[in-house]
mmCIF file of C-alpha atoms and ligand atoms in Angstrom:
data_model
loop_
_atom_site.group_PDB
_atom_site.id
_atom_site.type_symbol
_atom_site.label_atom_id
_atom_site.label_comp_id
_atom_site.label_asym_id
_atom_site.label_seq_id
_atom_site.Cartn_x
_atom_site.Cartn_y
_atom_site.Cartn_z
ATOM 1 C CA UNK A 862 81.212 128.799 272.588
ATOM 2 C CA UNK A 863 79.821 128.831 269.325
ATOM 3 C CA UNK A 864 75.844 128.150 268.219
ATOM 4 C CA UNK A 865 75.848 125.328 265.799
ATOM 5 C CA UNK A 866 72.115 124.699 265.948
ATOM 6 C CA UNK A 867 71.812 124.086 262.256
ATOM 7 C CA UNK A 868 74.740 121.183 262.235
ATOM 8 C CA UNK A 869 74.022 117.454 262.472
ATOM 9 C CA UNK A 870 76.820 116.055 262.514
ATOM 10 C CA UNK A 871 75.388 112.373 261.508
ATOM 11 C CA UNK A 872 74.768 114.016 258.376
ATOM 12 C CA UNK A 873 78.125 115.702 258.120
ATOM 13 C CA UNK A 874 80.092 111.961 258.481
ATOM 14 C CA UNK A 875 77.778 110.915 255.560
ATOM 15 C CA UNK A 876 78.834 113.597 253.459
ATOM 16 C CA UNK A 877 80.743 112.959 250.088
ATOM 17 C CA UNK A 878 83.493 115.152 249.005
ATOM 18 C CA UNK A 879 84.577 115.347 244.918
ATOM 19 C CA UNK A 880 87.798 113.582 243.875
ATOM 20 C CA UNK A 881 90.125 115.924 243.165
ATOM 21 C CA UNK A 882 93.463 116.565 241.001
ATOM 22 C CA UNK A 883 96.640 118.234 241.626
ATOM 23 C CA UNK A 884 99.518 118.318 239.390
ATOM 24 C CA UNK A 885 103.278 119.570 240.377
ATOM 25 C CA UNK A 886 106.563 119.481 238.407
ATOM 26 C CA UNK A 887 110.582 119.669 239.296
ATOM 27 C CA UNK A 888 109.904 123.391 240.234
ATOM 28 C CA UNK A 889 107.287 123.029 242.711
ATOM 29 C CA UNK A 890 109.494 120.460 244.329
ATOM 30 C CA UNK A 891 112.416 122.387 244.526
ATOM 31 C CA UNK A 892 110.489 125.794 245.542
ATOM 32 C CA UNK A 893 108.907 123.721 248.389
ATOM 33 C CA UNK A 894 112.372 122.623 249.493
ATOM 34 C CA UNK A 895 113.621 126.021 249.673
ATOM 35 C CA UNK A 896 110.261 126.893 251.548
ATOM 36 C CA UNK A 897 111.304 124.390 254.420
ATOM 37 C CA UNK A 898 114.866 125.633 254.254
ATOM 38 C CA UNK A 899 116.567 123.339 252.363
ATOM 39 C CA UNK A 900 120.058 124.642 251.354
ATOM 40 C CA UNK A 901 119.124 127.622 253.496
ATOM 41 C CA UNK A 902 122.614 127.903 255.417
ATOM 42 C CA UNK A 903 124.729 125.822 252.945
ATOM 43 C CA UNK A 904 123.785 126.645 249.063
ATOM 44 C CA UNK A 905 126.262 123.293 248.531
ATOM 45 C CA UNK A 906 124.723 120.936 251.305
ATOM 46 C CA UNK A 907 125.961 117.505 250.298
ATOM 47 C CA UNK A 908 122.576 116.188 251.576
ATOM 48 C CA UNK A 909 120.134 118.747 250.517
ATOM 49 C CA UNK A 910 121.497 120.359 247.010
ATOM 50 C CA UNK A 911 119.553 117.134 245.135
ATOM 51 C CA UNK A 912 116.032 118.659 246.342
ATOM 52 C CA UNK A 913 116.888 121.777 244.398
ATOM 53 C CA UNK A 914 119.603 120.747 241.638
ATOM 54 C CA UNK A 915 120.908 117.684 239.953
ATOM 55 C CA UNK A 916 123.712 117.524 238.125
ATOM 56 C CA UNK A 917 121.811 114.886 235.444
ATOM 57 C CA UNK A 918 118.744 117.462 234.930
ATOM 58 C CA UNK A 919 116.053 118.653 236.859
ATOM 59 C CA UNK A 920 114.388 115.327 236.003
ATOM 60 C CA UNK A 921 116.347 113.728 238.651
ATOM 61 C CA UNK A 922 116.025 115.914 241.702
ATOM 62 C CA UNK A 923 114.741 114.525 244.625
ATOM 63 C CA UNK A 924 110.964 115.324 246.057
ATOM 64 C CA UNK A 925 111.176 115.616 250.198
ATOM 65 C CA UNK A 926 108.556 113.353 251.814
ATOM 66 C CA UNK A 927 106.725 116.081 253.545
ATOM 67 C CA UNK A 928 105.668 117.200 250.019
ATOM 68 C CA UNK A 929 103.178 114.913 250.436
ATOM 69 C CA UNK A 930 100.914 117.235 252.510
ATOM 70 C CA UNK A 931 101.023 119.750 249.267
ATOM 71 C CA UNK A 932 98.861 117.085 247.131
ATOM 72 C CA UNK A 933 95.962 117.896 249.100
ATOM 73 C CA UNK A 934 95.499 121.436 248.793
ATOM 74 C CA UNK A 935 93.269 121.498 246.507
ATOM 75 C CA UNK A 936 90.867 118.701 247.849
ATOM 76 C CA UNK A 937 88.746 121.280 249.501
ATOM 77 C CA UNK A 938 87.674 123.845 247.065
ATOM 78 C CA UNK A 939 85.259 125.563 249.319
ATOM 79 C CA UNK A 940 87.687 125.298 252.657
ATOM 80 C CA UNK A 941 86.517 122.734 255.293
ATOM 81 C CA UNK A 942 83.037 123.267 254.850
ATOM 82 C CA UNK A 943 80.747 120.373 255.794
ATOM 83 C CA UNK A 944 76.846 120.664 255.226
ATOM 84 C CA UNK A 945 75.555 123.149 258.087
ATOM 85 C CA UNK A 946 78.741 123.426 260.224
ATOM 86 C CA UNK A 947 79.995 126.799 261.017
ATOM 87 C CA UNK A 948 83.225 128.211 261.693
ATOM 88 C CA UNK A 949 85.339 131.591 261.086
ATOM 89 C CA UNK A 950 88.049 130.723 258.902
ATOM 90 C CA UNK A 951 89.986 133.645 260.659
ATOM 91 C CA UNK A 952 89.966 131.382 263.641
ATOM 92 C CA UNK A 953 91.140 128.107 262.043
ATOM 93 C CA UNK A 954 94.580 126.215 263.050
ATOM 94 C CA UNK A 955 96.384 123.353 261.593
ATOM 95 C CA UNK A 956 95.953 120.701 264.626
ATOM 96 C CA UNK A 957 98.149 117.664 263.363
ATOM 97 C CA UNK A 958 99.324 115.858 260.412
ATOM 98 C CA UNK A 959 99.323 112.147 259.569
ATOM 99 C CA UNK A 960 101.576 111.160 256.245
ATOM 100 C CA UNK A 961 101.808 107.502 255.385
ATOM 101 C CA UNK A 962 104.000 107.192 252.120
ATOM 102 C CA UNK A 963 104.037 104.021 249.612
ATOM 103 C CA UNK A 964 106.514 105.028 247.248
ATOM 104 C CA UNK A 965 108.912 107.845 246.767
ATOM 105 C CA UNK A 966 107.558 110.927 244.336
ATOM 106 C CA UNK A 967 108.476 111.071 240.545
ATOM 107 C CA UNK A 968 109.959 114.641 240.225
ATOM 108 C CA UNK A 969 106.840 115.629 238.314
ATOM 109 C CA UNK A 970 103.222 113.907 238.343
ATOM 110 C CA UNK A 971 99.422 114.270 237.711
ATOM 111 C CA UNK A 972 97.967 112.930 240.885
ATOM 112 C CA UNK A 973 94.277 112.021 241.592
ATOM 113 C CA UNK A 974 93.228 112.608 245.027
ATOM 114 C CA UNK A 975 90.345 110.383 246.919
ATOM 115 C CA UNK A 976 89.117 112.410 249.821
ATOM 116 C CA UNK A 977 86.666 111.706 252.990
ATOM 117 C CA UNK A 978 86.060 112.549 256.730
ATOM 118 C CA UNK A 979 88.205 111.002 258.862
ATOM 119 C CA UNK A 980 87.237 112.689 261.964
ATOM 120 C CA UNK A 981 84.868 114.982 263.752
ATOM 121 C CA UNK A 982 85.167 115.941 267.241
ATOM 122 C CA UNK A 983 83.419 118.231 269.338
ATOM 123 C CA UNK A 984 85.489 120.136 271.996
ATOM 124 C CA UNK A 985 82.956 122.535 273.201
ATOM 125 C CA UNK A 986 85.305 125.761 272.575
ATOM 126 C CA UNK A 987 86.413 124.096 269.169
ATOM 127 C CA UNK A 988 85.347 121.824 266.493
ATOM 128 C CA UNK A 989 88.323 119.161 265.301
ATOM 129 C CA UNK A 990 87.914 117.852 261.710
ATOM 130 C CA UNK A 991 89.920 115.524 259.898
ATOM 131 C CA UNK A 992 89.865 115.126 255.919
ATOM 132 C CA UNK A 993 91.784 112.224 254.845
ATOM 133 C CA UNK A 994 93.193 112.180 251.168
ATOM 134 C CA UNK A 995 94.378 109.256 249.232
ATOM 135 C CA UNK A 996 96.748 110.142 246.210
ATOM 136 C CA UNK A 997 97.121 108.108 243.168
ATOM 137 C CA UNK A 998 99.786 108.352 240.407
ATOM 138 C CA UNK A 999 97.649 109.183 237.340
ATOM 139 C CA UNK A 1000 99.398 107.413 234.836
ATOM 140 C CA UNK A 1001 100.228 104.382 236.825
ATOM 141 C CA UNK A 1002 97.123 104.401 239.108
ATOM 142 C CA UNK A 1003 99.568 103.747 242.176
ATOM 143 C CA UNK A 1004 98.985 104.479 245.601
ATOM 144 C CA UNK A 1005 101.282 107.322 246.303
ATOM 145 C CA UNK A 1006 100.646 108.707 250.134
ATOM 146 C CA UNK A 1007 97.873 109.395 252.409
ATOM 147 C CA UNK A 1008 97.676 112.521 254.220
ATOM 148 C CA UNK A 1009 94.915 112.794 257.193
ATOM 149 C CA UNK A 1010 94.766 116.774 258.308
ATOM 150 C CA UNK A 1011 93.623 117.649 261.585
ATOM 151 C CA UNK A 1012 92.197 121.228 261.676
ATOM 152 C CA UNK A 1013 91.333 122.908 265.031
ATOM 153 C CA UNK A 1014 88.398 125.426 264.499
ATOM 154 C CA UNK A 1015 88.376 127.985 267.213
ATOM 155 C CA UNK A 1016 84.757 128.790 268.186
ATOM 156 C CA UNK A 1017 83.033 125.923 266.033
ATOM 157 C CA UNK A 1018 82.393 123.717 269.086
ATOM 158 C CA UNK A 1019 78.808 123.113 270.996
ATOM 159 C CA UNK A 1020 77.161 120.904 268.318
ATOM 160 C CA UNK A 1021 76.224 117.995 270.290
ATOM 161 C CA UNK A 1022 73.241 116.789 270.232
ATOM 162 C CA UNK A 1023 73.747 114.858 273.816
ATOM 163 C CA UNK A 1024 75.538 115.614 277.117
ATOM 164 C CA UNK A 1025 78.536 113.360 275.401
ATOM 165 C CA UNK A 1026 80.482 115.165 273.210
ATOM 166 C CA UNK A 1027 80.217 114.018 269.880
ATOM 167 C CA UNK A 1028 83.409 112.380 268.313
ATOM 168 C CA UNK A 1029 83.828 110.174 265.203
ATOM 169 C CA UNK A 1030 87.011 108.547 264.030
ATOM 170 C CA UNK A 1031 87.465 106.309 260.977
ATOM 171 C CA UNK A 1032 90.881 104.980 262.068
ATOM 172 C CA UNK A 1033 92.596 103.421 265.370
ATOM 173 C CA UNK A 1034 93.063 106.072 268.090
ATOM 174 C CA UNK A 1035 96.596 105.084 268.666
ATOM 175 C CA UNK A 1036 97.839 106.046 265.422
ATOM 176 C CA UNK A 1037 98.031 109.819 265.606
ATOM 177 C CA UNK A 1038 98.030 110.239 269.597
ATOM 178 C CA UNK A 1039 100.355 112.460 271.442
ATOM 179 C CA UNK A 1040 103.580 110.953 271.458
ATOM 180 C CA UNK A 1041 105.681 110.359 274.984
ATOM 181 C CA UNK A 1042 108.785 112.212 275.034
ATOM 182 C CA UNK A 1043 111.712 110.080 276.456
ATOM 183 C CA UNK A 1044 113.632 111.301 279.682
ATOM 184 C CA UNK A 1045 117.142 109.911 277.923
ATOM 185 C CA UNK A 1046 119.228 112.534 276.267
ATOM 186 C CA UNK A 1047 118.094 112.519 272.434
ATOM 187 C CA UNK A 1048 120.271 110.653 269.617
ATOM 188 C CA UNK A 1049 120.450 113.841 268.105
ATOM 189 C CA UNK A 1050 119.557 117.493 268.160
ATOM 190 C CA UNK A 1051 119.776 119.729 264.925
ATOM 191 C CA UNK A 1052 119.212 123.572 265.101
ATOM 192 C CA UNK A 1053 117.975 125.608 261.998
ATOM 193 C CA UNK A 1054 116.735 128.995 262.017
ATOM 194 C CA UNK A 1055 113.904 130.268 259.909
ATOM 195 C CA UNK A 1056 113.867 133.202 258.148
ATOM 196 C CA UNK A 1057 111.696 136.450 258.669
ATOM 197 C CA UNK A 1058 110.473 136.167 255.519
ATOM 198 C CA UNK A 1059 109.999 132.326 255.634
ATOM 199 C CA UNK A 1060 106.099 132.042 255.418
ATOM 200 C CA UNK A 1061 106.140 134.799 252.353
ATOM 201 C CA UNK A 1062 108.421 132.094 250.477
ATOM 202 C CA UNK A 1063 106.489 128.830 251.626
ATOM 203 C CA UNK A 1064 103.215 130.250 250.877
ATOM 204 C CA UNK A 1065 104.389 130.325 247.197
ATOM 205 C CA UNK A 1066 104.083 126.420 247.519
ATOM 206 C CA UNK A 1067 100.158 126.797 247.766
ATOM 207 C CA UNK A 1068 99.020 127.566 251.050
ATOM 208 C CA UNK A 1069 97.728 131.144 250.843
ATOM 209 C CA UNK A 1070 95.762 131.479 254.308
ATOM 210 C CA UNK A 1071 96.818 135.184 255.020
ATOM 211 C CA UNK A 1072 97.169 134.258 258.383
ATOM 212 C CA UNK A 1073 100.933 133.782 257.312
ATOM 213 C CA UNK A 1074 101.042 137.217 255.108
ATOM 214 C CA UNK A 1075 98.636 139.621 256.498
ATOM 215 C CA UNK A 1076 99.495 141.126 259.917
ATOM 216 C CA UNK A 1077 95.697 142.480 260.032
ATOM 217 C CA UNK A 1078 94.446 138.944 259.697
ATOM 218 C CA UNK A 1079 96.937 137.411 262.150
ATOM 219 C CA UNK A 1080 95.620 140.281 264.760
ATOM 220 C CA UNK A 1081 92.422 139.431 264.589
ATOM 221 C CA UNK A 1082 93.378 135.356 264.665
ATOM 222 C CA UNK A 1083 95.024 136.031 267.989
ATOM 223 C CA UNK A 1084 98.819 136.564 267.028
ATOM 224 C CA UNK A 1085 100.978 139.801 267.305
ATOM 225 C CA UNK A 1086 102.189 138.923 263.558
ATOM 226 C CA UNK A 1087 101.500 136.913 260.876
ATOM 227 C CA UNK A 1088 102.816 133.075 262.104
ATOM 228 C CA UNK A 1089 104.624 130.024 260.428
ATOM 229 C CA UNK A 1090 102.637 127.589 258.740
ATOM 230 C CA UNK A 1091 102.368 124.238 260.277
ATOM 231 C CA UNK A 1092 103.486 122.416 257.646
ATOM 232 C CA UNK A 1093 106.477 124.598 256.640
ATOM 233 C CA UNK A 1094 107.660 123.615 260.674
ATOM 234 C CA UNK A 1095 106.854 120.216 260.071
ATOM 235 C CA UNK A 1096 108.862 120.338 257.059
ATOM 236 C CA UNK A 1097 111.982 121.345 258.922
ATOM 237 C CA UNK A 1098 111.776 118.935 261.437
ATOM 238 C CA UNK A 1099 111.545 115.811 259.281
ATOM 239 C CA UNK A 1100 114.373 117.351 257.137
ATOM 240 C CA UNK A 1101 116.272 117.487 260.492
ATOM 241 C CA UNK A 1102 115.455 113.847 260.808
ATOM 242 C CA UNK A 1103 116.344 112.733 257.415
ATOM 243 C CA UNK A 1104 119.567 114.688 257.576
ATOM 244 C CA UNK A 1105 120.443 113.246 261.198
ATOM 245 C CA UNK A 1106 118.970 109.662 261.273
ATOM 246 C CA UNK A 1107 118.809 108.808 257.756
ATOM 247 C CA UNK A 1108 121.935 109.716 256.384
ATOM 248 C CA UNK A 1109 120.601 112.020 253.920
ATOM 249 C CA UNK A 1110 118.493 109.331 252.218
ATOM 250 C CA UNK A 1111 114.528 110.373 252.552
ATOM 251 C CA UNK A 1112 113.415 106.986 250.794
ATOM 252 C CA UNK A 1113 113.685 105.849 254.428
ATOM 253 C CA UNK A 1114 110.902 107.744 255.730
ATOM 254 C CA UNK A 1115 107.657 105.594 255.692
ATOM 255 C CA UNK A 1116 105.065 108.048 258.009
ATOM 256 C CA UNK A 1117 104.991 110.485 259.662
ATOM 257 C CA UNK A 1118 102.963 112.293 262.688
ATOM 258 C CA UNK A 1119 102.903 115.576 263.930
ATOM 259 C CA UNK A 1120 101.057 117.493 266.491
ATOM 260 C CA UNK A 1121 101.127 121.401 266.339
ATOM 261 C CA UNK A 1122 101.310 122.614 269.795
ATOM 262 C CA UNK A 1123 102.533 126.363 269.783
ATOM 263 C CA UNK A 1124 102.693 128.802 266.578
ATOM 264 C CA UNK A 1125 105.819 129.620 265.184
ATOM 265 C CA UNK A 1126 107.123 133.238 264.386
ATOM 266 C CA UNK A 1127 109.046 133.462 261.063
ATOM 267 C CA UNK A 1128 112.614 134.025 261.951
ATOM 268 C CA UNK A 1129 112.584 131.963 265.195
ATOM 269 C CA UNK A 1130 115.255 129.345 265.575
ATOM 270 C CA UNK A 1131 113.939 125.609 265.425
ATOM 271 C CA UNK A 1132 115.579 123.375 267.652
ATOM 272 C CA UNK A 1133 114.585 119.163 266.776
ATOM 273 C CA UNK A 1134 115.526 116.782 269.341
ATOM 274 C CA UNK A 1135 115.365 113.338 267.648
ATOM 275 C CA UNK A 1136 114.921 109.815 269.809
ATOM 276 C CA UNK A 1137 115.544 106.490 268.288
ATOM 277 C CA UNK A 1138 113.549 103.713 269.304
ATOM 278 C CA UNK A 1139 114.001 101.092 266.951
ATOM 279 C CA UNK A 1140 112.788 101.943 263.574
ATOM 280 C CA UNK A 1141 111.057 104.942 264.904
ATOM 281 C CA UNK A 1142 111.988 108.500 265.591
ATOM 282 C CA UNK A 1143 110.520 110.325 268.342
ATOM 283 C CA UNK A 1144 110.921 113.723 267.772
ATOM 284 C CA UNK A 1145 109.975 117.270 269.166
ATOM 285 C CA UNK A 1146 110.452 120.832 268.114
ATOM 286 C CA UNK A 1147 111.800 123.945 269.987
ATOM 287 C CA UNK A 1148 111.697 127.243 269.697
ATOM 288 C CA UNK A 1149 114.777 128.496 270.955
ATOM 289 C CA UNK A 1150 113.896 132.363 271.922
ATOM 290 C CA UNK A 1151 110.943 131.262 273.459
ATOM 291 C CA UNK A 1152 112.066 127.939 275.183
ATOM 292 C CA UNK A 1153 108.619 126.567 274.000
ATOM 293 C CA UNK A 1154 107.787 123.134 272.413
ATOM 294 C CA UNK A 1155 106.096 123.989 269.143
ATOM 295 C CA UNK A 1156 105.599 120.511 267.323
ATOM 296 C CA UNK A 1157 105.916 116.968 268.399
ATOM 297 C CA UNK A 1158 105.645 113.473 266.943
ATOM 298 C CA UNK A 1159 107.251 110.079 265.382
ATOM 299 C CA UNK A 1160 108.536 109.284 262.393
ATOM 300 C CA UNK A 1161 108.725 105.302 261.213
ATOM 301 C CA UNK A 1162 111.583 104.516 259.093
ATOM 302 C CA UNK A 1163 111.860 101.541 256.368
ATOM 303 C CA UNK A 1164 114.894 99.654 255.761
ATOM 304 C CA UNK A 1165 116.915 100.920 258.940
ATOM 305 C CA UNK A 1166 120.749 100.078 258.955
ATOM 306 C CA UNK A 1167 121.762 98.880 262.270
ATOM 307 C CA UNK A 1168 124.881 100.308 262.000
ATOM 308 C CA UNK A 1169 123.269 103.621 263.420
HETATM 309 C C1 HDC B 25 97.010 120.153 253.938
HETATM 310 C C2 HDC B 25 95.562 120.592 254.947
HETATM 311 C C3 HDC B 25 96.327 121.923 255.505
HETATM 312 C C4 HDC B 25 95.526 121.950 256.371
HETATM 313 C C5 HDC B 25 95.390 123.501 256.296
HETATM 314 C C6 HDC B 25 95.764 124.564 257.522
HETATM 315 C C7 HDC B 25 96.053 125.918 257.098
HETATM 316 C C8 HDC B 25 97.195 126.628 257.268
HETATM 317 O O1 HDC B 25 97.675 127.588 256.840
HETATM 318 C C9 HDC B 25 96.770 126.985 259.066
HETATM 319 C C10 HDC B 25 98.168 126.810 259.730
HETATM 320 O O2 HDC B 25 99.352 126.416 259.579
HETATM 321 S S1 HDC B 25 98.322 127.525 261.388
HETATM 322 C C11 HDC B 25 100.102 127.280 262.106
HETATM 323 C C12 HDC B 25 100.240 126.067 262.599
HETATM 324 N N1 HDC B 25 99.223 125.688 263.860
HETATM 325 C C13 HDC B 25 99.588 126.151 265.086
HETATM 326 O O3 HDC B 25 100.279 127.117 265.217
HETATM 327 C C14 HDC B 25 98.909 125.655 266.281
HETATM 328 C C15 HDC B 25 99.297 125.527 267.333
HETATM 329 N N2 HDC B 25 98.938 125.116 268.468
HETATM 330 C C16 HDC B 25 97.834 125.574 269.504
HETATM 331 O O4 HDC B 25 97.925 126.877 269.058
HETATM 332 C C17 HDC B 25 97.317 125.026 269.969
HETATM 333 O O5 HDC B 25 97.632 123.539 270.294
HETATM 334 C C18 HDC B 25 95.880 124.855 269.674
HETATM 335 C C19 HDC B 25 94.893 126.094 270.250
HETATM 336 C C20 HDC B 25 95.482 124.418 268.683
HETATM 337 C C21 HDC B 25 94.811 124.088 270.773
HETATM 338 O O6 HDC B 25 95.130 124.502 271.874
HETATM 339 P P1 HDC B 25 93.687 124.428 273.462
HETATM 340 O O7 HDC B 25 92.548 125.571 272.829
HETATM 341 O O8 HDC B 25 94.661 125.546 274.781
HETATM 342 O O9 HDC B 25 93.494 123.366 273.187
HETATM 343 P P2 HDC B 25 93.700 122.251 274.862
HETATM 344 O O10 HDC B 25 92.593 122.997 275.810
HETATM 345 O O11 HDC B 25 94.936 121.699 275.216
HETATM 346 O O12 HDC B 25 92.842 121.006 274.072
HETATM 347 C C22 HDC B 25 91.476 120.841 273.674
HETATM 348 C C23 HDC B 25 91.290 119.965 273.183
HETATM 349 O O13 HDC B 25 91.586 119.839 271.940
HETATM 350 C C24 HDC B 25 92.574 118.783 271.635
HETATM 351 N N3 HDC B 25 93.650 119.439 271.127
HETATM 352 C C25 HDC B 25 94.796 120.603 271.796
HETATM 353 N N4 HDC B 25 95.277 120.579 270.806
HETATM 354 C C26 HDC B 25 95.184 119.880 269.464
HETATM 355 C C27 HDC B 25 95.927 120.011 268.273
HETATM 356 N N5 HDC B 25 97.245 120.768 268.044
HETATM 357 N N6 HDC B 25 95.569 118.833 267.259
HETATM 358 C C28 HDC B 25 94.366 118.132 267.536
HETATM 359 N N7 HDC B 25 93.791 118.361 269.144
HETATM 360 C C29 HDC B 25 94.318 119.020 269.835
HETATM 361 C C30 HDC B 25 92.928 118.045 273.004
HETATM 362 O O14 HDC B 25 93.523 117.031 273.067
HETATM 363 C C31 HDC B 25 91.723 118.494 273.911
HETATM 364 O O15 HDC B 25 91.203 117.455 273.252
HETATM 365 P P3 HDC B 25 90.536 116.539 274.802
HETATM 366 O O16 HDC B 25 89.831 117.441 275.601
HETATM 367 O O17 HDC B 25 89.549 115.512 274.510
HETATM 368 O O18 HDC B 25 91.802 115.734 275.144
#
C-alpha cells in the first residue's frame, strides 16, 4: 500500500481545474473512426463509410458518438494530478467511462471544456479518481457532451484519515454501477478483430500513453506487451451497437457507460453481446482467444423504433 501522508483528500475535492479548449477537424474524426475499426473489414461498409468519407465532401462526414471522449484529452495538462496525490503514472489504468450526448457532433469544431472532480475513492491498494468534463461548442455555446472518466491508480490508495475508507462522489451512485448481464440469449452478437497495430493507429487520435506502444513500459505496468486503449475497446463495442441495434444511425446514442474489466492485447478478437431492454442496451465484450470479459456496460438510446 502506498504512503500518502501528505495527501489531504478534503483539500483535493475543493481543487479547481482550469477550463481547457480542444479543436478537431474532419480529418481527426475520420482518423478516430479508423482507429476504432470502422471499415476495417469492408472498405465500402454501407453503415460505416460515412465516418471516413462522404460523397458530398468531408464537411458531411459523420462523427461517432464515442469521439466525445477525445474532447477531454487536453483537459488535464498535468495528468491526473491533484494537490498532494502521489501516484506512479505507469500503474494508471482506465477504469470506467460515462458519456452523455446532447447533440450530434459537427464534422469540425472548437470546443470549450469545464473540468471538475466528480469522485475520489480510497480502495487501499488503489485510488480511484473520477474527472467530469462538460464540453461546449465555442461558436454556439451549446453543451455538446459530458464525460466522466474514471482512472484506477494502482498503488495510490491508503490515504484515508479514519478507519472508514474515504469515498466522495458528486453524482448518484446508480449512474454507472456495474450492469447485470441477463441470462437470456443476446439480442445480437457482433465479432470484430482488432489489428496487431490497432493501438499504434488509435494513439494518433491523441492518447500517447506509452502503455499502448512501448514494450518496456508495458512490462513495468505488468503486461507481457503493450495493451489496447480502453477507449478503443469501448469504440469497438459502441460501433457494434450502432450497427446491430441502431441500424447504423449513430445519432440514436444518448448515453454510454463502460467498465474496463480486463486488458485487451492488439490483434485479439472482440465479441460484443447485446441485450435490448426497452430503450437501453446492456452489453458485454469478450476477447475470443482468452474467453474473458473485458468490458461491460449499457447504452441508452433515443427515438428507438418499436419495429426492432
Ligand atoms: C479521456 C480520459 C482517458 C483516461 C486516461 C486513460 C489512459 C489510458 O491510456 C489508459 C488505458 O487505456 S488502460 C487500458 C484500459 N483499462 C484496462 O485495461 C483495465 C482493465 N481492468 C483491470 O485490469 C481491473 O479491473 C483493475 C486492475 C482496474 C481492477 O482490478 P482489481 O485490482 O482486481 O480490483 P478489485 O479488487 O476487483 O476491486 C477493487 C475495488 O475497485 C473497484 N474497481 C474494480 N475495477 C474497477 C474499474 N474498472 N473501474 C472502477 N472501479 C473498479 C471495485 O469495485 C472495488 O471496489 P469495492 O471494493 O468498493 O467494491
